[in-house]
Coordinates of C-alpha atoms in Angstrom, one line a residue:
X590 CA 11.2 -17.7 -20.8
X591 CA 7.5 -17.1 -20.6
X592 CA 5.6 -13.9 -21.3
X593 CA 2.1 -15.0 -20.2
X594 CA 0.6 -11.8 -18.8
X595 CA -1.9 -11.5 -16.0
X596 CA -4.2 -8.5 -15.3
X597 CA -3.9 -7.9 -11.6
X598 CA -7.0 -7.6 -9.3
X599 CA -7.2 -4.0 -8.3
X600 CA -10.2 -3.2 -6.1
X601 CA -12.3 -0.4 -7.6
X602 CA -10.5 -0.4 -10.9
X603 CA -10.4 -3.7 -12.8
X604 CA -14.0 -4.7 -12.6
X605 CA -15.9 -6.3 -15.5
X606 CA -16.7 -3.0 -17.1
X607 CA -13.0 -2.1 -17.2
X608 CA -11.9 -5.6 -18.3
X609 CA -14.5 -5.7 -21.1
X610 CA -13.7 -2.2 -22.4
X611 CA -10.0 -2.8 -22.2
X612 CA -10.4 -5.9 -24.3
X613 CA -12.2 -4.0 -27.1
X614 CA -9.3 -1.6 -27.5
X615 CA -6.1 -3.3 -26.3
X616 CA -4.6 -6.8 -26.2
X617 CA -1.8 -8.6 -24.5
X618 CA -3.3 -10.1 -21.3
X619 CA -3.8 -13.8 -21.3
X620 CA -5.4 -14.0 -17.9
X621 CA -7.2 -11.7 -15.5
X622 CA -7.7 -12.3 -11.8
X623 CA -10.8 -10.5 -10.6
X624 CA -10.9 -8.2 -7.6
X625 CA -11.7 -10.3 -4.5
X626 CA -15.2 -11.4 -3.6
X627 CA -15.5 -11.9 0.2
X628 CA -17.1 -15.1 1.3
X629 CA -20.1 -14.9 3.6
X630 CA -21.6 -17.4 6.1
X631 CA -24.0 -20.0 4.8
X632 CA -24.2 -22.5 1.9
X633 CA -26.4 -20.3 -0.3
X634 CA -24.6 -17.7 -2.3
X635 CA -26.7 -14.8 -3.5
X636 CA -26.3 -14.4 -7.2
X637 CA -26.3 -10.6 -7.1
X638 CA -23.0 -10.7 -5.1
X639 CA -21.4 -12.4 -8.2
X640 CA -22.3 -9.7 -10.7
X641 CA -18.6 -9.0 -11.5
X642 CA -18.2 -12.6 -12.7
X643 CA -21.6 -13.3 -14.3
X644 CA -20.6 -15.0 -17.7
X645 CA -23.0 -12.7 -19.6
X646 CA -21.2 -9.7 -18.1
X647 CA -17.7 -10.8 -19.2
X648 CA -16.2 -10.3 -22.6
X649 CA -12.6 -10.4 -21.5
X650 CA -10.7 -12.2 -24.2
X651 CA -8.4 -14.2 -21.9
X652 CA -9.0 -16.6 -19.1
X653 CA -10.9 -15.1 -16.1
X654 CA -10.0 -16.4 -12.6
X655 CA -12.3 -15.2 -9.7
X656 CA -10.5 -14.3 -6.5
X657 CA -12.0 -15.2 -3.1
X658 CA -11.2 -13.5 0.3
X659 CA -12.0 -15.9 3.1
X660 CA -10.7 -17.5 6.3
X661 CA -13.5 -20.0 6.7
X662 CA -13.2 -23.2 4.7
X663 CA -17.0 -23.9 4.5
X664 CA -17.8 -20.4 3.3
X665 CA -15.0 -20.5 0.7
X666 CA -16.2 -23.9 -0.5
X667 CA -19.7 -22.6 -1.0
X668 CA -18.5 -19.7 -3.0
X669 CA -16.1 -21.8 -5.1
X670 CA -18.8 -24.3 -5.9
X671 CA -21.1 -21.4 -7.1
X672 CA -18.3 -20.2 -9.3
X673 CA -17.7 -23.7 -10.7
X674 CA -21.4 -23.9 -11.6
X675 CA -20.9 -20.6 -13.5
X676 CA -18.1 -22.2 -15.5
X677 CA -15.0 -21.2 -13.6
X678 CA -12.7 -24.2 -13.3
X679 CA -10.1 -22.2 -11.4
X680 CA -10.4 -19.9 -8.4
X681 CA -7.8 -17.9 -6.5
X682 CA -7.4 -17.5 -2.8
X683 CA -6.4 -14.1 -1.6
X684 CA -3.5 -14.4 0.9
X685 CA -2.1 -11.0 0.0
X686 CA -4.4 -8.2 0.7
X687 CA -2.4 -5.8 2.9
X688 CA -5.2 -3.5 4.1
X689 CA -5.3 -3.5 7.9
X690 CA -9.1 -3.7 8.0
X691 CA -8.7 -7.1 6.2
X692 CA -5.4 -8.5 7.6
X693 CA -6.3 -7.6 11.2
X694 CA -9.3 -9.9 10.9
X695 CA -7.0 -12.8 9.9
X696 CA -7.9 -12.6 6.3
X697 CA -5.7 -11.8 3.2
X698 CA -2.1 -11.3 4.3
X699 CA -3.1 -11.7 8.0
X700 CA -3.3 -15.4 7.4
X701 CA 0.4 -15.5 6.7
X702 CA 1.1 -15.1 10.4
X703 CA -0.8 -18.4 10.9
X704 CA 0.6 -21.1 8.7
X705 CA -1.2 -23.9 10.5
X706 CA -4.5 -22.2 9.7
X707 CA -3.5 -22.0 6.0
X708 CA -2.6 -25.7 6.0
X709 CA -5.8 -26.8 7.7
X710 CA -7.8 -24.5 5.4
X711 CA -6.3 -26.2 2.3
X712 CA -6.8 -29.7 3.7
X713 CA -10.5 -29.1 4.0
X714 CA -11.2 -26.9 0.9
X715 CA -9.3 -29.0 -1.6
X716 CA -11.2 -32.1 -0.5
X717 CA -14.5 -30.5 -1.3
X718 CA -14.1 -28.3 -4.4
X719 CA -13.9 -29.4 -8.1
X720 CA -12.1 -26.2 -9.1
X721 CA -8.4 -25.9 -9.4
X722 CA -6.9 -23.6 -6.8
X723 CA -4.3 -20.9 -7.1
X724 CA -3.0 -18.6 -4.3
X725 CA -1.9 -15.0 -4.4
X726 CA 0.5 -14.1 -1.6
X727 CA 2.8 -11.4 -0.3
X728 CA 6.2 -12.1 1.3
X729 CA 4.4 -12.0 4.7
X730 CA 2.5 -9.7 6.9
X731 CA 5.5 -8.3 8.6
X732 CA 8.5 -10.2 7.3
X733 CA 9.6 -12.5 4.3
X734 CA 10.4 -15.1 6.9
X735 CA 6.7 -15.8 7.2
X736 CA 6.4 -16.9 3.5
X737 CA 9.7 -18.7 3.7
X738 CA 8.2 -20.9 6.4
X739 CA 4.9 -21.5 4.6
X740 CA 6.1 -22.2 1.0
X741 CA 7.7 -25.6 1.7
X742 CA 4.5 -26.8 3.4
X743 CA 2.4 -25.8 0.4
X744 CA 4.4 -28.3 -1.7
X745 CA 2.1 -31.1 -0.5
X746 CA -0.9 -29.5 -2.1
X747 CA -2.0 -29.7 -5.8
X748 CA -2.1 -25.9 -6.4
X749 CA -2.4 -24.7 -9.9
X750 CA 0.0 -21.8 -9.3
X751 CA 1.3 -19.4 -6.6
X752 CA 1.3 -15.6 -7.5
X753 CA 3.9 -13.9 -5.4
X754 CA 4.0 -10.1 -4.8
X755 CA 7.5 -9.5 -3.2
X756 CA 6.5 -6.9 -0.6
X757 CA 5.3 -7.4 2.9
X758 CA 1.8 -6.3 3.9
X759 CA 3.5 -3.8 6.2
X760 CA 4.9 -2.1 3.1
X761 CA 1.5 -1.8 1.5
X762 CA 2.5 -0.5 -2.0
X763 CA 5.4 1.6 -0.9
X764 CA 9.1 0.9 -1.0
X765 CA 10.9 -1.4 -3.3
X766 CA 10.0 -5.0 -4.2
X767 CA 12.4 -7.4 -2.6
X768 CA 13.8 -9.4 -5.6
X769 CA 16.3 -11.3 -3.5
X770 CA 13.5 -12.6 -1.3
X771 CA 11.5 -13.5 -4.4
X772 CA 14.5 -15.5 -5.7
X773 CA 14.6 -17.4 -2.4
X774 CA 10.9 -18.1 -2.7
X775 CA 11.5 -19.8 -6.1
X776 CA 14.0 -22.1 -4.4
X777 CA 11.4 -23.1 -1.8
X778 CA 8.5 -24.1 -3.9
X779 CA 7.8 -26.8 -6.5
X780 CA 4.8 -25.0 -7.7
X781 CA 4.3 -22.9 -10.9
X782 CA 5.1 -19.3 -9.9
X783 CA 3.7 -16.0 -11.3
X784 CA 5.5 -12.8 -10.4
X785 CA 3.5 -9.7 -9.4
X786 CA 4.8 -6.3 -8.5
X787 CA 6.0 -3.0 -10.1
X788 CA 6.1 -4.0 -13.7
X789 CA 5.8 -0.5 -15.2
X790 CA 7.8 -0.6 -18.4
X791 CA 9.1 -2.9 -21.1
X792 CA 12.7 -2.4 -19.8
X793 CA 11.6 -3.3 -16.3
X794 CA 9.8 -6.4 -17.5
X795 CA 12.8 -7.5 -19.6
X796 CA 15.1 -7.1 -16.6
X797 CA 12.8 -9.3 -14.5
X798 CA 12.4 -11.9 -17.2
X799 CA 16.1 -12.2 -17.7
X800 CA 16.7 -12.6 -13.9
X801 CA 13.9 -15.1 -13.3
X802 CA 13.6 -17.3 -16.5
X803 CA 11.7 -20.1 -14.6
X804 CA 8.8 -17.8 -13.8
X805 CA 5.6 -18.9 -15.6
X806 CA 3.7 -15.6 -15.9
X807 CA 3.8 -12.0 -15.0
X808 CA 1.1 -10.1 -13.3
X809 CA 0.8 -6.4 -14.2
X810 CA -1.1 -4.1 -11.8
X811 CA -0.9 -0.4 -11.6
X812 CA 1.6 -0.1 -14.5
X813 CA -0.9 -1.6 -16.8
X814 CA -3.5 1.0 -15.9
X815 CA -1.1 3.9 -16.1
X816 CA 0.0 2.7 -19.5
X817 CA -2.7 0.5 -21.1
X818 CA -0.3 -0.1 -24.1
X819 CA 2.2 -1.9 -21.8
X820 CA 1.0 -5.5 -22.4
X821 CA 1.2 -5.0 -26.1
X822 CA 4.7 -3.6 -25.8
X823 CA 5.8 -6.6 -23.8
X824 CA 4.5 -9.2 -26.3
X825 CA 6.1 -7.3 -29.2
X826 CA 3.3 -5.4 -30.9
X827 CA 4.8 -2.3 -32.5
X828 CA 4.1 0.9 -30.7
X829 CA 2.0 3.6 -32.4
X830 CA 2.9 7.2 -32.9
X831 CA 1.9 9.7 -30.2
X832 CA -1.2 10.9 -32.1
X833 CA -2.5 7.4 -32.8
X834 CA -1.9 6.3 -29.2
X835 CA -3.8 9.3 -27.9
X836 CA -6.7 8.7 -30.3
X837 CA -6.9 5.1 -29.2
X838 CA -6.9 6.0 -25.6
X839 CA -9.6 8.7 -26.2
X840 CA -11.8 6.0 -27.8
X841 CA -11.2 3.6 -25.0
X842 CA -12.0 6.3 -22.4
X843 CA -15.1 7.5 -24.2
X844 CA -16.4 3.9 -24.4
X845 CA -15.6 3.3 -20.8
X846 CA -17.6 6.4 -19.7
X847 CA -20.6 5.4 -21.8
X848 CA -20.7 1.9 -20.4
X849 CA -20.5 3.2 -16.8
X850 CA -23.3 5.6 -17.6
X851 CA -25.4 2.6 -18.8
X852 CA -24.7 0.5 -15.8
X853 CA -24.5 3.0 -12.9
X854 CA -27.3 5.2 -11.5
X855 CA -26.4 8.9 -11.5
X856 CA -23.4 10.9 -12.4
X857 CA -21.8 10.7 -8.9
X858 CA -21.2 7.0 -9.3
X859 CA -19.8 7.4 -12.8
X860 CA -17.5 10.3 -11.7
X861 CA -16.2 8.2 -8.7
X862 CA -15.1 5.5 -11.1
X863 CA -13.4 7.8 -13.5
X864 CA -11.6 9.7 -10.7
X865 CA -10.3 6.4 -9.5
X866 CA -8.9 5.6 -12.9
X867 CA -7.4 9.1 -13.4
X868 CA -5.5 8.5 -10.2
X869 CA -3.5 6.0 -12.3
X870 CA -3.8 7.6 -15.7
X871 CA -2.4 10.9 -14.4
X872 CA 0.9 9.2 -13.8
X873 CA 1.2 8.4 -17.5
X874 CA 0.7 11.9 -19.0
X875 CA 3.1 14.8 -18.7
X876 CA 1.6 17.6 -16.6
X877 CA -1.4 15.5 -15.7
X878 CA -1.2 16.0 -11.9
X879 CA -2.8 19.5 -12.1
X880 CA -5.4 18.0 -14.4
X881 CA -6.2 15.2 -12.0
X882 CA -6.7 17.8 -9.2
X883 CA -9.2 19.6 -11.5
X884 CA -11.0 16.3 -12.4
X885 CA -11.3 15.5 -8.7
X886 CA -13.5 18.5 -8.2
X887 CA -15.9 17.9 -11.2
X888 CA -19.3 16.5 -10.4
X889 CA -21.0 16.4 -13.9
X890 CA -20.1 14.0 -16.7
X891 CA -20.6 16.6 -19.5
X892 CA -18.1 19.0 -17.9
X893 CA -15.8 16.1 -17.2
X894 CA -15.8 15.0 -20.8
X895 CA -15.1 18.6 -22.0
X896 CA -12.2 18.8 -19.7
X897 CA -10.8 15.4 -20.7
X898 CA -11.1 16.1 -24.4
X899 CA -9.4 19.5 -24.0
X900 CA -6.5 17.9 -22.0
X901 CA -6.0 15.1 -24.5
X902 CA -6.1 17.4 -27.5
X903 CA -3.1 19.4 -26.3

């Protein structure tokens, strides 16, 4: 049984500032996959587009794997080569994004409706990149049958791993994960598999790990933001008392705000980022939904910090 833990790529949340600050105050993650970078036409990749993965910007203590959203092999190759030159020996191809504005353009999960396109893409890309390639998928765009058809065909390729989120794109993030379908996926692939989806407690993780002992790693998404202590709980670091936990969260939060202030222009951008995070954090504190509604209306960082400190001091 493996307890290699992955930080999931969550657009708007797990950028380099979050990853770095998290690593200063918490531990447990072995790997982080970055929020996707979309490829663009042309062989030249503008360096400014890669700010989230600039080596000087990244202090995450584990392995960092950049994720690419693309349906064009040449554009993907150009971006992967630029990432290799920056020191990234592994890249991840996003075949899982469920957003209609992505999937309807035959990107992300939209490619799962076109297995022949996936195969021709891999034929071309793997012949031209020095990076190892991992893939992050959903069960399909509309039905698990889509991934069931694709997985055996992927066995012919030297993929480093396949990360499987056992929902369809149609579900978005609603409804239950389909563990029976995930189990069938394991029987259809020879590749190393990472599980992703609804790991929100130690008990939940233990149930999954007992059921799927062959799984190589476990990707934690929303549950790891709601409860930043969760990875430590999973790897067996003793939990702190309530007061000590709140104090560590307060220091983490304070540092995060300070770094956002240093890197973003104006309070509006800082507040947007903190409101995004409180969407998740509010699910981990008793009575925090009303507080989240209050935070959503705040425009100034000073007022925001006063409100947060008052809430956390309760």
